[in-house]
Short mmCIF file of C-alpha atoms and ligand atoms in Angstrom, two decimals:
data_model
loop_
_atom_site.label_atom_id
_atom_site.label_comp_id
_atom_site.label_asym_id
_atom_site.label_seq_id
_atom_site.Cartn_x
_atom_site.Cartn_y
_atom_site.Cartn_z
CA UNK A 890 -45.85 119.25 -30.78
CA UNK A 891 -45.94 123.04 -29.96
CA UNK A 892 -47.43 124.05 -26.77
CA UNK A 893 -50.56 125.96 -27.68
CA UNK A 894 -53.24 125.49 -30.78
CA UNK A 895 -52.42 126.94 -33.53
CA UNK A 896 -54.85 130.15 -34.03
CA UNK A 897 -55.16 130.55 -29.77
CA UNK A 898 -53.17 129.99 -26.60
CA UNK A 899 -54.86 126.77 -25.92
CA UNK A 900 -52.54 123.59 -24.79
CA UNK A 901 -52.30 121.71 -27.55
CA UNK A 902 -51.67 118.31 -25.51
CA UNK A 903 -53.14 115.07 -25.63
CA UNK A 904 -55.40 113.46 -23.37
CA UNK A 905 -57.13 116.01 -21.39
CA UNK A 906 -60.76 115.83 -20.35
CA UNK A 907 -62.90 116.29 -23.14
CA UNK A 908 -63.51 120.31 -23.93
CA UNK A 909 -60.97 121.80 -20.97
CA UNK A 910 -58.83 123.11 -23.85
CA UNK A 911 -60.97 124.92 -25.24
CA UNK A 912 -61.07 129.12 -25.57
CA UNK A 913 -63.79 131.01 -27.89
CA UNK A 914 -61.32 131.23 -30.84
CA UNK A 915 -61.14 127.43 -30.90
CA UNK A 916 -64.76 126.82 -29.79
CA UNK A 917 -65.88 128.99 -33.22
CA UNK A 918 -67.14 131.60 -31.46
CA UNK A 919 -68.50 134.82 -33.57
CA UNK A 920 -67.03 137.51 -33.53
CA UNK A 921 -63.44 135.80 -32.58
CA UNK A 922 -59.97 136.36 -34.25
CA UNK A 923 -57.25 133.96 -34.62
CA UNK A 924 -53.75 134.70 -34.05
CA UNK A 925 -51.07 132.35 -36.22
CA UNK A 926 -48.95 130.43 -33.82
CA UNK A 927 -45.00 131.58 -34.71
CA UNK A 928 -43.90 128.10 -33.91
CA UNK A 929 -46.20 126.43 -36.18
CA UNK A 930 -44.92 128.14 -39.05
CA UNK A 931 -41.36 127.92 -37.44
CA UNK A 932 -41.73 123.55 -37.64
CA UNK A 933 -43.74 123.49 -41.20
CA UNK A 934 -40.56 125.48 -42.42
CA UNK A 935 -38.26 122.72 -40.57
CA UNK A 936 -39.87 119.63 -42.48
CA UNK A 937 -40.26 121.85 -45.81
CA UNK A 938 -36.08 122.54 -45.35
CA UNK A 939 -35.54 118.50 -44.45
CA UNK A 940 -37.23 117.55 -47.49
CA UNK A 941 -35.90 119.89 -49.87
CA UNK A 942 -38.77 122.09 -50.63
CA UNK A 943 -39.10 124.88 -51.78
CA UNK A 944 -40.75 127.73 -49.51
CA UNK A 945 -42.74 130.32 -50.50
CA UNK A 946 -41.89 133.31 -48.92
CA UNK A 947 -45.91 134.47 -48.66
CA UNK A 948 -48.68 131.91 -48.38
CA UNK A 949 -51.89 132.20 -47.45
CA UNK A 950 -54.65 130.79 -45.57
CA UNK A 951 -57.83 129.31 -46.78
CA UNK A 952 -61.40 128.36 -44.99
CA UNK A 953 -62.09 124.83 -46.36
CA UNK A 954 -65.79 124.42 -46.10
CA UNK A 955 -67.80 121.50 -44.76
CA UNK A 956 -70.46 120.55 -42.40
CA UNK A 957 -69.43 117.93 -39.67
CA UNK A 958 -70.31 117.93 -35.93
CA UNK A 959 -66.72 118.38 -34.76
CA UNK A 960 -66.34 121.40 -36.85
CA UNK A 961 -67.78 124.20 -35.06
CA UNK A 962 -67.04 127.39 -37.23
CA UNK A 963 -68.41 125.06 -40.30
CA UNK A 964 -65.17 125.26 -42.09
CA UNK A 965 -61.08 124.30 -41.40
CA UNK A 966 -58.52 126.74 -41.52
CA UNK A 967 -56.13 125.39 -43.73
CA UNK A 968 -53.70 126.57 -47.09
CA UNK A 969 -54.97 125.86 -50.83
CA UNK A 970 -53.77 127.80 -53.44
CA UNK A 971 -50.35 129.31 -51.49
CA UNK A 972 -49.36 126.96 -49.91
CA UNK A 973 -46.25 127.44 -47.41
CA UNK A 974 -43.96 125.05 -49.36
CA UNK A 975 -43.42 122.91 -52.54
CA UNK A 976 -41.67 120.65 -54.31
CA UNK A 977 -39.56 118.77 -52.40
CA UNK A 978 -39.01 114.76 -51.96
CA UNK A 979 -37.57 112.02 -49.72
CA UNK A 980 -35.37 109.29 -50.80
CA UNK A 981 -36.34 105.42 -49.43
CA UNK A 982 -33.96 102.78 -49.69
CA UNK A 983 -36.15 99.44 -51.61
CA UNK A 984 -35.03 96.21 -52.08
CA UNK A 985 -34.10 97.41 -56.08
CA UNK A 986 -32.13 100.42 -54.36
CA UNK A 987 -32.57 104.08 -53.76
CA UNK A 988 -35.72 105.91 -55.06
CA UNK A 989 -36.99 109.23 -54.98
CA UNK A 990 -40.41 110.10 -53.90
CA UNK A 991 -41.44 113.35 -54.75
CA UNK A 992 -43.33 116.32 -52.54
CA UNK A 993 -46.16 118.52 -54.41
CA UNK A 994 -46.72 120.23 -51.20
CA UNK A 995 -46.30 121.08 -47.13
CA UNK A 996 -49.10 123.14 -45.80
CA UNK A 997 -50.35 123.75 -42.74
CA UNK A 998 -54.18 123.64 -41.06
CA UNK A 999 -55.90 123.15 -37.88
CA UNK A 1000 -57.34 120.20 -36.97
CA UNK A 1001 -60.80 119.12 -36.05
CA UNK A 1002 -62.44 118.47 -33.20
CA UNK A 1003 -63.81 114.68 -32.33
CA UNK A 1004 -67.07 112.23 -32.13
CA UNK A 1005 -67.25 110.12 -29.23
CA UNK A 1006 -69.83 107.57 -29.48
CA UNK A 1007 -71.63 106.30 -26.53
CA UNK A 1008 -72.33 102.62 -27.78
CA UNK A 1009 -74.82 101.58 -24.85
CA UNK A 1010 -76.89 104.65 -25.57
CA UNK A 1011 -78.05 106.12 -28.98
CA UNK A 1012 -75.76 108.93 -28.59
CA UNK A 1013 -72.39 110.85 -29.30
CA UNK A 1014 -70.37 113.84 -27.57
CA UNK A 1015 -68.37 115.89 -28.98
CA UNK A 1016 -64.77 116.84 -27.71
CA UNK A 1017 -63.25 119.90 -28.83
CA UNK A 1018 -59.55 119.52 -27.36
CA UNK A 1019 -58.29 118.42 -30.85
CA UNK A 1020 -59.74 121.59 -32.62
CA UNK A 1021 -57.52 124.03 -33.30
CA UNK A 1022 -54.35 121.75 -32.64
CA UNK A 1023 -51.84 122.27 -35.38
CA UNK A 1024 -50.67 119.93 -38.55
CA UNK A 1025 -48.96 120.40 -41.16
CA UNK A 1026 -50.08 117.92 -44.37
CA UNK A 1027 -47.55 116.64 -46.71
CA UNK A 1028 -48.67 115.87 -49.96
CA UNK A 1029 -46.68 113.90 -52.04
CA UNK A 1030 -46.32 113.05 -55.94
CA UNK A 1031 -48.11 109.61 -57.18
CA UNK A 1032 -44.63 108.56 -57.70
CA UNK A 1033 -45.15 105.12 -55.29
CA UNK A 1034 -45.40 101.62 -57.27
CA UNK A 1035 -46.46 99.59 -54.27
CA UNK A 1036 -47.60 98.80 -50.80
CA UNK A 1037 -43.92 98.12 -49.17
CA UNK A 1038 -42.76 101.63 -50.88
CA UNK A 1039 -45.97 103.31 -49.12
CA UNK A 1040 -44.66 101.84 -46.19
CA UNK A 1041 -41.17 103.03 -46.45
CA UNK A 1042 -42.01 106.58 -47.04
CA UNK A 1043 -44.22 107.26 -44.59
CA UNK A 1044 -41.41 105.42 -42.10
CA UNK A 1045 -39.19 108.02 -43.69
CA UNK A 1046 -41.35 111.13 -43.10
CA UNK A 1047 -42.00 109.90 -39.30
CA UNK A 1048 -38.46 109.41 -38.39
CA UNK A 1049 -37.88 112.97 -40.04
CA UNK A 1050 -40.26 114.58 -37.97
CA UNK A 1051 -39.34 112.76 -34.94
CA UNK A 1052 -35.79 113.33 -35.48
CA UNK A 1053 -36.56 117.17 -35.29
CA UNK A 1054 -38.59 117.23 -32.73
CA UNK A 1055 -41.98 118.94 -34.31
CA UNK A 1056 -44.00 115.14 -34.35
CA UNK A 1057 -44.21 112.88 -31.25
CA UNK A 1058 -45.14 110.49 -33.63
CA UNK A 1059 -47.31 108.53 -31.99
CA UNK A 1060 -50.00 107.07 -34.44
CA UNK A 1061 -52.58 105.80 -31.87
CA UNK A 1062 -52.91 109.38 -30.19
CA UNK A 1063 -53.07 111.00 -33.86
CA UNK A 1064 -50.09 112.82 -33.74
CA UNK A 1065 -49.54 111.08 -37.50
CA UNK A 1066 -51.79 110.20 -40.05
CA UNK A 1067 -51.91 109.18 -43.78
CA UNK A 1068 -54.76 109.25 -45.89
CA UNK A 1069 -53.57 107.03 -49.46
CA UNK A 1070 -54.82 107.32 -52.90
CA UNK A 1071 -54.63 104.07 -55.08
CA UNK A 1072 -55.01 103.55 -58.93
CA UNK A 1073 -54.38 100.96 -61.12
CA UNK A 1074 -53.65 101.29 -64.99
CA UNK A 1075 -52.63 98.63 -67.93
CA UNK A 1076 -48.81 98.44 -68.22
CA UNK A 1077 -47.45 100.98 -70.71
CA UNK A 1078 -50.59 103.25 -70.11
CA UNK A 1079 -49.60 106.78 -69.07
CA UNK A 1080 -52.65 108.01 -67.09
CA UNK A 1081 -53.83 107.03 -64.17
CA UNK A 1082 -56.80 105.07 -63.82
CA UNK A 1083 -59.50 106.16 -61.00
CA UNK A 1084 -58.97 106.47 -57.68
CA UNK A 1085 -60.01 105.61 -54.14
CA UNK A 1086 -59.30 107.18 -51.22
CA UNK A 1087 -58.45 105.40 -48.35
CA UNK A 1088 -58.82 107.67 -45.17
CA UNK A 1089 -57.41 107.56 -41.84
CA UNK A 1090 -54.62 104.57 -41.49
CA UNK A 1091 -53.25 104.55 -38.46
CA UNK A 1092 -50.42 102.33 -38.30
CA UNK A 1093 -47.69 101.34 -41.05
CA UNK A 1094 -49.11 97.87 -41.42
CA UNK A 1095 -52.19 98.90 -41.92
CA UNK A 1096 -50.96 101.10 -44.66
CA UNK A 1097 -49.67 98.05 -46.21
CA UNK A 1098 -52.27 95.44 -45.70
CA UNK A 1099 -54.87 97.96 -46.86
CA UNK A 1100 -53.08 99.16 -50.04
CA UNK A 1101 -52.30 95.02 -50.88
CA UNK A 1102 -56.08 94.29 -50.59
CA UNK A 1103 -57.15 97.59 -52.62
CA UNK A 1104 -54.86 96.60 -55.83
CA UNK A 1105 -56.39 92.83 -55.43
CA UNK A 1106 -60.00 94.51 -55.51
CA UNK A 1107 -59.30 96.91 -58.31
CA UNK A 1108 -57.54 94.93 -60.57
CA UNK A 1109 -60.53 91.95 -59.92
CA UNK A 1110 -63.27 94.66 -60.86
CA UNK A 1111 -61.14 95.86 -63.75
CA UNK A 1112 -60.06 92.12 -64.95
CA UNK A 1113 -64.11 91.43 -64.57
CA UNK A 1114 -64.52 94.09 -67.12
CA UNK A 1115 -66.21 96.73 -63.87
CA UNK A 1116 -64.91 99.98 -63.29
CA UNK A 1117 -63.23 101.42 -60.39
CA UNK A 1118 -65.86 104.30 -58.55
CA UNK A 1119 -63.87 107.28 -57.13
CA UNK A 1120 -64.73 107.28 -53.53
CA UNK A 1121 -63.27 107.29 -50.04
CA UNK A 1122 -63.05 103.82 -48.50
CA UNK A 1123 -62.34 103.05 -44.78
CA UNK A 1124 -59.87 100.17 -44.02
CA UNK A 1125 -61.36 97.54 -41.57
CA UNK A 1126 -58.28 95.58 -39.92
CA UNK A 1127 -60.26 92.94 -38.24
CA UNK A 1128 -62.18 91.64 -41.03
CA UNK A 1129 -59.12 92.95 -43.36
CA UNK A 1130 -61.15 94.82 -45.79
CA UNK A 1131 -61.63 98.05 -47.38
CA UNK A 1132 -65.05 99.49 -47.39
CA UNK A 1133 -66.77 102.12 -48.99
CA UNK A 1134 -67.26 105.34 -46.82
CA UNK A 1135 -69.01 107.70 -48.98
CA UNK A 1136 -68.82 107.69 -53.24
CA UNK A 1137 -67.88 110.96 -55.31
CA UNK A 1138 -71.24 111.75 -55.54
CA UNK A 1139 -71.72 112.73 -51.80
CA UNK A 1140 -68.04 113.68 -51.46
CA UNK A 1141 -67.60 117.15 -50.37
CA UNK A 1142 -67.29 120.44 -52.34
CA UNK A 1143 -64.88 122.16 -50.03
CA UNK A 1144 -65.86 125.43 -51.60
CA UNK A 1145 -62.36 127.04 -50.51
CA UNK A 1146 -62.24 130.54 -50.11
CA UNK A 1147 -59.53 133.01 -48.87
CA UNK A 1148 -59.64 133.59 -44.88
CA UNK A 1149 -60.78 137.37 -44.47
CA UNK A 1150 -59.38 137.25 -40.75
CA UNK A 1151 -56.19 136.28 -41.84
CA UNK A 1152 -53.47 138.33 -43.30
CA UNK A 1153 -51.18 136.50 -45.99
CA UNK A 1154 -47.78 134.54 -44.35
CA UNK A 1155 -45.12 136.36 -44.83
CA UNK A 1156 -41.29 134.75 -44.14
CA UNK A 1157 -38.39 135.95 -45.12
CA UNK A 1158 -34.76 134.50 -46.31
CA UNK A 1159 -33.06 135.29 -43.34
CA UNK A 1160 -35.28 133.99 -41.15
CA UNK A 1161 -35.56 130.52 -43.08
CA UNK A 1162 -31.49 130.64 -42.94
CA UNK A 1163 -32.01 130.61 -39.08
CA UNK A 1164 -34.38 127.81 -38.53
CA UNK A 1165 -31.99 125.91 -41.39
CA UNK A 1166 -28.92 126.18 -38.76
CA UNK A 1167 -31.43 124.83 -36.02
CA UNK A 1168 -31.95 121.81 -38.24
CA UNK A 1169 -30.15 118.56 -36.57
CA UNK A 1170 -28.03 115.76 -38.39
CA UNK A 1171 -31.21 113.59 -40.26
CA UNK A 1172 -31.16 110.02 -40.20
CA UNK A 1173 -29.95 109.50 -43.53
CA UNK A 1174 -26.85 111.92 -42.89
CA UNK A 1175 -26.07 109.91 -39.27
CA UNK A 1176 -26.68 106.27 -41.08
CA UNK A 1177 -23.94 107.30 -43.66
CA UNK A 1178 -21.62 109.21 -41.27
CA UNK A 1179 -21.71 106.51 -38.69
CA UNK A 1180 -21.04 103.98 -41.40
CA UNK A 1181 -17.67 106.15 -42.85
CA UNK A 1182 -16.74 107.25 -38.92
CA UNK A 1183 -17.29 103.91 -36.70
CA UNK A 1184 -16.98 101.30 -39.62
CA UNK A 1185 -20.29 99.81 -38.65
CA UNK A 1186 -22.39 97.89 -41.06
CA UNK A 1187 -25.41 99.87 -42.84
CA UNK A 1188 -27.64 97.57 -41.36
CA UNK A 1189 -26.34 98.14 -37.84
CA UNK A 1190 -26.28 101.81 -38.29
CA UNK A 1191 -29.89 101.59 -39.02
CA UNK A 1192 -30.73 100.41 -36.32
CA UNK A 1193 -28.57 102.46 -34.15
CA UNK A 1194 -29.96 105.81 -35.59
CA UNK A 1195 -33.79 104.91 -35.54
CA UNK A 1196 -34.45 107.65 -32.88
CA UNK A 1197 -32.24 110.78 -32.13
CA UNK A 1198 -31.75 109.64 -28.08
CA UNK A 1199 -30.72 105.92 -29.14
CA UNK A 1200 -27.77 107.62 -31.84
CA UNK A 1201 -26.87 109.64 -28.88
CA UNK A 1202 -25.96 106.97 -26.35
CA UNK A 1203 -23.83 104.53 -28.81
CA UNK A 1204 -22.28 107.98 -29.89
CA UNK A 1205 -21.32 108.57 -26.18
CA UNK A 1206 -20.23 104.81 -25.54
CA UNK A 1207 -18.20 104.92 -28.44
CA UNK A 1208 -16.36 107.95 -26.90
CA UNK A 1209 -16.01 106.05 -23.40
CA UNK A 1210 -15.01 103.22 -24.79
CA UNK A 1211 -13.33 104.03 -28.31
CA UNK A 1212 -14.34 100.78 -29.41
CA UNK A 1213 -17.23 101.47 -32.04
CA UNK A 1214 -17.56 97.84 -33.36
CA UNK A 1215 -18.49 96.41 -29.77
CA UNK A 1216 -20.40 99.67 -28.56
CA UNK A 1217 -22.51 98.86 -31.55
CA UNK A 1218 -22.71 94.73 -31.06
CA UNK A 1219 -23.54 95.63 -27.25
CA UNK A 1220 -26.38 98.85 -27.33
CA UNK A 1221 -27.92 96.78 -30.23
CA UNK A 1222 -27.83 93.05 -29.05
CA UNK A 1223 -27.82 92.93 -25.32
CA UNK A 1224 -28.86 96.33 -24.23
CA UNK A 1225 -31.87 97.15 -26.87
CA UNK A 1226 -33.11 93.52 -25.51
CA UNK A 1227 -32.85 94.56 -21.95
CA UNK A 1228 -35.12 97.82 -23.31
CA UNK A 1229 -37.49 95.73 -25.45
CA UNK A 1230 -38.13 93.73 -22.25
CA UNK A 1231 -39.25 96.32 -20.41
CA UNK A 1232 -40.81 98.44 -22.93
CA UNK A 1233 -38.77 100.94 -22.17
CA UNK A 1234 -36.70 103.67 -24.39
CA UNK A 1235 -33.25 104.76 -24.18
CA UNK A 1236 -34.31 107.69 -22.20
CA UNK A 1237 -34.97 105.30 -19.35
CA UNK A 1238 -32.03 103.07 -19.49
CA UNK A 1239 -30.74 102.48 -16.01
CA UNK A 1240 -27.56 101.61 -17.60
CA UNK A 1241 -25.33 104.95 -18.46
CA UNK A 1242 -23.75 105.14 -21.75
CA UNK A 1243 -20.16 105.71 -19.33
CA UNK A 1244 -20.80 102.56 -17.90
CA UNK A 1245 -21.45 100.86 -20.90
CA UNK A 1246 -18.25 102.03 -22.36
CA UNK A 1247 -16.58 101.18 -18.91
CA UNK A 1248 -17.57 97.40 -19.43
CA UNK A 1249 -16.47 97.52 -22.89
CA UNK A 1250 -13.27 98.46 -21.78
CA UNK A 1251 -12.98 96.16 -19.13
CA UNK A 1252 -13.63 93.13 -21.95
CA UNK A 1253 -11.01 94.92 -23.84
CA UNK A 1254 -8.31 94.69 -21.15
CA UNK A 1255 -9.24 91.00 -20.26
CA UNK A 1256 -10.95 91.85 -17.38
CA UNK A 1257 -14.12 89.73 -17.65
CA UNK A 1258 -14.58 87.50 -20.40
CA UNK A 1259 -17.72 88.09 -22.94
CA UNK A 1260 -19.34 85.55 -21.41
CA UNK A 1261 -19.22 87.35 -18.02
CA UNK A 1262 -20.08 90.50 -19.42
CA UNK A 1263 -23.89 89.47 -20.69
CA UNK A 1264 -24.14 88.71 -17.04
CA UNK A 1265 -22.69 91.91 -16.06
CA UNK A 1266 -25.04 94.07 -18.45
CA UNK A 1267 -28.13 92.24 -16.57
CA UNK A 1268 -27.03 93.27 -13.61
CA UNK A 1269 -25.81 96.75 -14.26
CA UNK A 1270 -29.52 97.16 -16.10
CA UNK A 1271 -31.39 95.65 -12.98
CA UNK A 1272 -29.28 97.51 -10.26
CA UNK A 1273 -27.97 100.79 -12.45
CA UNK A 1274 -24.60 99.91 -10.68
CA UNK A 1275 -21.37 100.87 -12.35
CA UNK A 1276 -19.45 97.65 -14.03
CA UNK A 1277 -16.26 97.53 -11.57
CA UNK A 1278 -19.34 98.45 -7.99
CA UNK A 1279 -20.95 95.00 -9.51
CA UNK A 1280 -17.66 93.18 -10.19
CA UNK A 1281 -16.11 93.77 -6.72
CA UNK A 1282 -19.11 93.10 -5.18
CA UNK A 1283 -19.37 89.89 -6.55
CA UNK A 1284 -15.80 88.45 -6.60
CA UNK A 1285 -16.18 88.80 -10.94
CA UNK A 1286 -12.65 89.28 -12.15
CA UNK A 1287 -11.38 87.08 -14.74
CA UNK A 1288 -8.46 84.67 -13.32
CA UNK A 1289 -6.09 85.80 -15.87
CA UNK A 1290 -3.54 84.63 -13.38
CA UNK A 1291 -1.62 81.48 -15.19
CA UNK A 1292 -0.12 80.01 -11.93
CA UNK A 1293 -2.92 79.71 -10.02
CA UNK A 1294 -5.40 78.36 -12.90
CA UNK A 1295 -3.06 76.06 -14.05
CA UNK A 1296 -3.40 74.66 -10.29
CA UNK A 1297 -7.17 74.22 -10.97
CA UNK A 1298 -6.20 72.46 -14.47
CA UNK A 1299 -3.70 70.17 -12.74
CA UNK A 1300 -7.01 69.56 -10.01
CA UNK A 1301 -9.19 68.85 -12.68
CA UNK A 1302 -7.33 66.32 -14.71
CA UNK A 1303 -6.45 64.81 -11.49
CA UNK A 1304 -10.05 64.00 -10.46
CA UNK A 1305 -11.29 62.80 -13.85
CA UNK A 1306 -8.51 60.29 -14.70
CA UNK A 1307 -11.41 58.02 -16.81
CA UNK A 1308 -11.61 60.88 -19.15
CA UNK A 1309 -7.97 61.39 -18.99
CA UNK A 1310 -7.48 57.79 -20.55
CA UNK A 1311 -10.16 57.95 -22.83
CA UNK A 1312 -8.97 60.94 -24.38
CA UNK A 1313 -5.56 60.10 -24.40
CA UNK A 1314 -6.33 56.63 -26.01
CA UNK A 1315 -8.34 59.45 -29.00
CA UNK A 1316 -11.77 60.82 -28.00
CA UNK A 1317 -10.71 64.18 -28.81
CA UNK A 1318 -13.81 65.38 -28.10
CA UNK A 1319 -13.01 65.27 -23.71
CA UNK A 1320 -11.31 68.34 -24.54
CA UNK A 1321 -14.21 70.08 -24.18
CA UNK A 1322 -15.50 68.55 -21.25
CA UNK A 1323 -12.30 69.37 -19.60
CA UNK A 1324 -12.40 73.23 -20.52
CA UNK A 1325 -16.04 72.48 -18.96
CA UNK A 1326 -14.81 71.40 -15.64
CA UNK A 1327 -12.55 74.21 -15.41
CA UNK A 1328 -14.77 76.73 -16.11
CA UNK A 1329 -17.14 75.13 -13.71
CA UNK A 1330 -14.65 74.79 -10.82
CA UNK A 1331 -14.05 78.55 -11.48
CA UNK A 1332 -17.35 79.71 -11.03
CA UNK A 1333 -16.60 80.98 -14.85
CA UNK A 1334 -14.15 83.19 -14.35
CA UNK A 1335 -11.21 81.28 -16.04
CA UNK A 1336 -9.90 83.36 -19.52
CA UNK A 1337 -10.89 80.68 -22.01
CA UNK A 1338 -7.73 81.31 -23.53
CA UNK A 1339 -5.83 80.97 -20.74
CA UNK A 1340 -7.75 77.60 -19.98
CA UNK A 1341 -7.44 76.28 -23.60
CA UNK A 1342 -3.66 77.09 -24.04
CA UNK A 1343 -3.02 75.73 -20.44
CA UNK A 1344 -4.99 72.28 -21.45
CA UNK A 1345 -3.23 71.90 -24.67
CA UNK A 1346 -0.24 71.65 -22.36
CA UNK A 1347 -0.99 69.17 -19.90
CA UNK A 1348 -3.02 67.05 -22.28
CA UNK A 1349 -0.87 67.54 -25.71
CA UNK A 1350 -2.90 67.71 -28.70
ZN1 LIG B 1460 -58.62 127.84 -27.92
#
């Protein structure tokens, strides 16, 4: 997510027209030189630092060779033997409890450019825009046992670098990508068996889908008495298979070699101590704090912290309202419907966090009833009005006022006296319909427990 490439002052943003962002550095120009990008090293030293890495205070650049259409210069800038930083790890939370995933690496590397593929005419184009736009790879530690701990990880990593800001994450536009290596070995055995590579899954479930169906086709060639080739397969979501993209034998000899045009990365301590005070509050640190502060559920703090913006607004209802049980019951339930609706995020919500908090606190006092209030958040979200605009507006105020609903009770049992004598001769059940009628006559806006206690009254138990 910085501005500009990484090794030239092209925009790095997505969804230009193809080859406008393009300069001769990224282009692969002779006689060019590229120029690190200070923020690229700055984020890659963020994610290293919120995964516990270690960084290496010089690191150095490498020129991974390979032939590909989208690769102009014939070879990726990108970090081998130095890499910026290592051994780190993320903990996921799994259904058998808290596991550790370790980190062998964070480095960083330009990325490619990209085919397009006319499909009506034997032919492709090639758009440069991507080349040259930064990433930083994690690679982590064969440490993951199955599909749905794949699956949490990789949430993990995405929230982290959403969280601070260096990943938009959006999967479709390749802002995040996994590549997953899969092996299978008898029970007991302590090396791994061979691998295949699956490249380029683009979505979470397709992470998991494509991992379940690789350990069903390994284990049936390996039960069968086959073995496993190394290659690099390609997952195919419609049909829901794996397929073979190219086998060990074609797969590429990088040939790495030191970059001659680029001097080794130096950073120092005090630097890394000043990008580590940048570093927000990660999700796991706000899931646990608003847990211990607000005395919401784990599950509901989840939730509540699954982007930065969304722990944000509860935070500021809570403070409007000081009520952090029913801040969290109402941005959750009613409000995160409202957004889900529209397909909108927090960022857009036409309903302030203030207000919010105001109608919290009008449910509090006895204002409006909980009833009203889902009523009351539709309308604040449709018209962006205040709670007490929308309330006077529309005549909403709870009748709190004894005297003048026990008139309408007195009314009410007056004009149903069939199901006054049933109930008094034992269906208990006309209590309801009573409360019903009551409600009814007042559009509503009756305190139920007003109503009930004044009902209990005139009708006795
Ligand atoms: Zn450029």
């Amino acid at each position: 997510m910085t501005k500009s490439k990484i090794f030239c002052g092209c925009s790095a943003e997505f969804g230009a027209a193809p080859n406008t962002r393009t300069c001769p550095v990224c282009l692969g120009m002779p006689g060019v030189l590229p120029v690190l990008n200070r923020t690229v090293v700055e984020f890659a030293v963020k994610m290293a630092l919120a995964t516990r890495c270690r960084i290496n205070l010089m690191s150095n650049f490498a020129r991974k060779n390979y032939f590909y259409p989208d690769l102009p210069k014939g070879y990726q800038i990108s970090q081998y033997a130095l890499p910026l930083a290592e051994k780190g790890y993320v903990d996921i939370e799994t259904d058998a409890g808290e596991k550790r995933i370790g980190l062998i690496r964070i480095h960083i590397e330009e990325d490619a450019g990209k085919l397009v593929h006319d499909e009506h005419m034997p032919s492709s184009y090639v758009d440069l825009n991507r080349a040259g736009v930064p990433l930083i790879e994690i690679v982590g530690e064969p440490d993951i046992r199955s599909p749905e701990e794949a699956a949490l990880y990789l949430r993990r990593l995405h929230e982290t670098l959403v969280y601070l800001e260096i990943c938009d994450g959006n999967m479709e536009e390749g802002s995040f990508r996994c590549d997953a290596n899969i092996s299978l070995r008898p029970k007991g055995r302590e090396a791994f068996g061979t691998r295949a590579e699956l490249k380029n899954l683009n979505s979470f479930r397709h992470v998991q889908r494509a991992l379940e169906y690789e350990i069903k086709r390994q284990a049936y060639i390996l039960e069968s008495g086959g073995e496993v080739v190394q290659e690099t397969r390609l997952w195919d979501d419609a049909r829901g298979v794996t397929l073979s993209m190219r086998s060990k034998e074609e797969a590429h000899d990088y040939r790495y070699f030191p970059d001659p045009d680029l001097v080794a990365l130096h950073v120092d301590e005090a630097w890394i101590q000043e990008v580590a005070a940048t570093l927000p509050e990660l999700p796991l640190e706000k899931r646990e704090r608003f847990v211990r502060e607000y005395g919401i559920t784990a599950y509901d703090a989840g939730v509540l912290t699954m982007t930065r913006p969304l722990a944000a607004y509860y935070e500021e209802v809570v403070r409007a309202c000081g009520k952090p049980r029913p801040a969290a019951n109402w941005v959750k339930g009613d409000l995160l419907r409202l957004l889900n609706e529209d397909r909108a995020d927090i960022q857009a919500c036409p309903v302030s966090a203030a207000s919010l908090g105001d109608m919290i606190c009008l449910i509090e006092e006895g204002a409006i009833s909980g009833k009203m209030a889902k009523d009351l958040i539709e309308e604040m979200y449709k018209t962006g009005k205040s709670p007490r605009t929308i309330i006077e507006e529309k005549g909403l105020v709870q009748i709190t006022d004894e005297d003048a609903l026990a008139r309408v009770v007195d009314e009410v049992i007056a004009a149903n006296p069939n199901q006054l004598a049933q109930y008094r001769g034992g269906k208990d059940k006309l209590f309801g319909y009573f409360v019903g009628q009551v409600m009814k006559a007042t559009q509503g806006k009756a305190n139920p427990q007003l109503v009930n206690d004044l009902l209990q009254k005139r009708l006795g138990p």
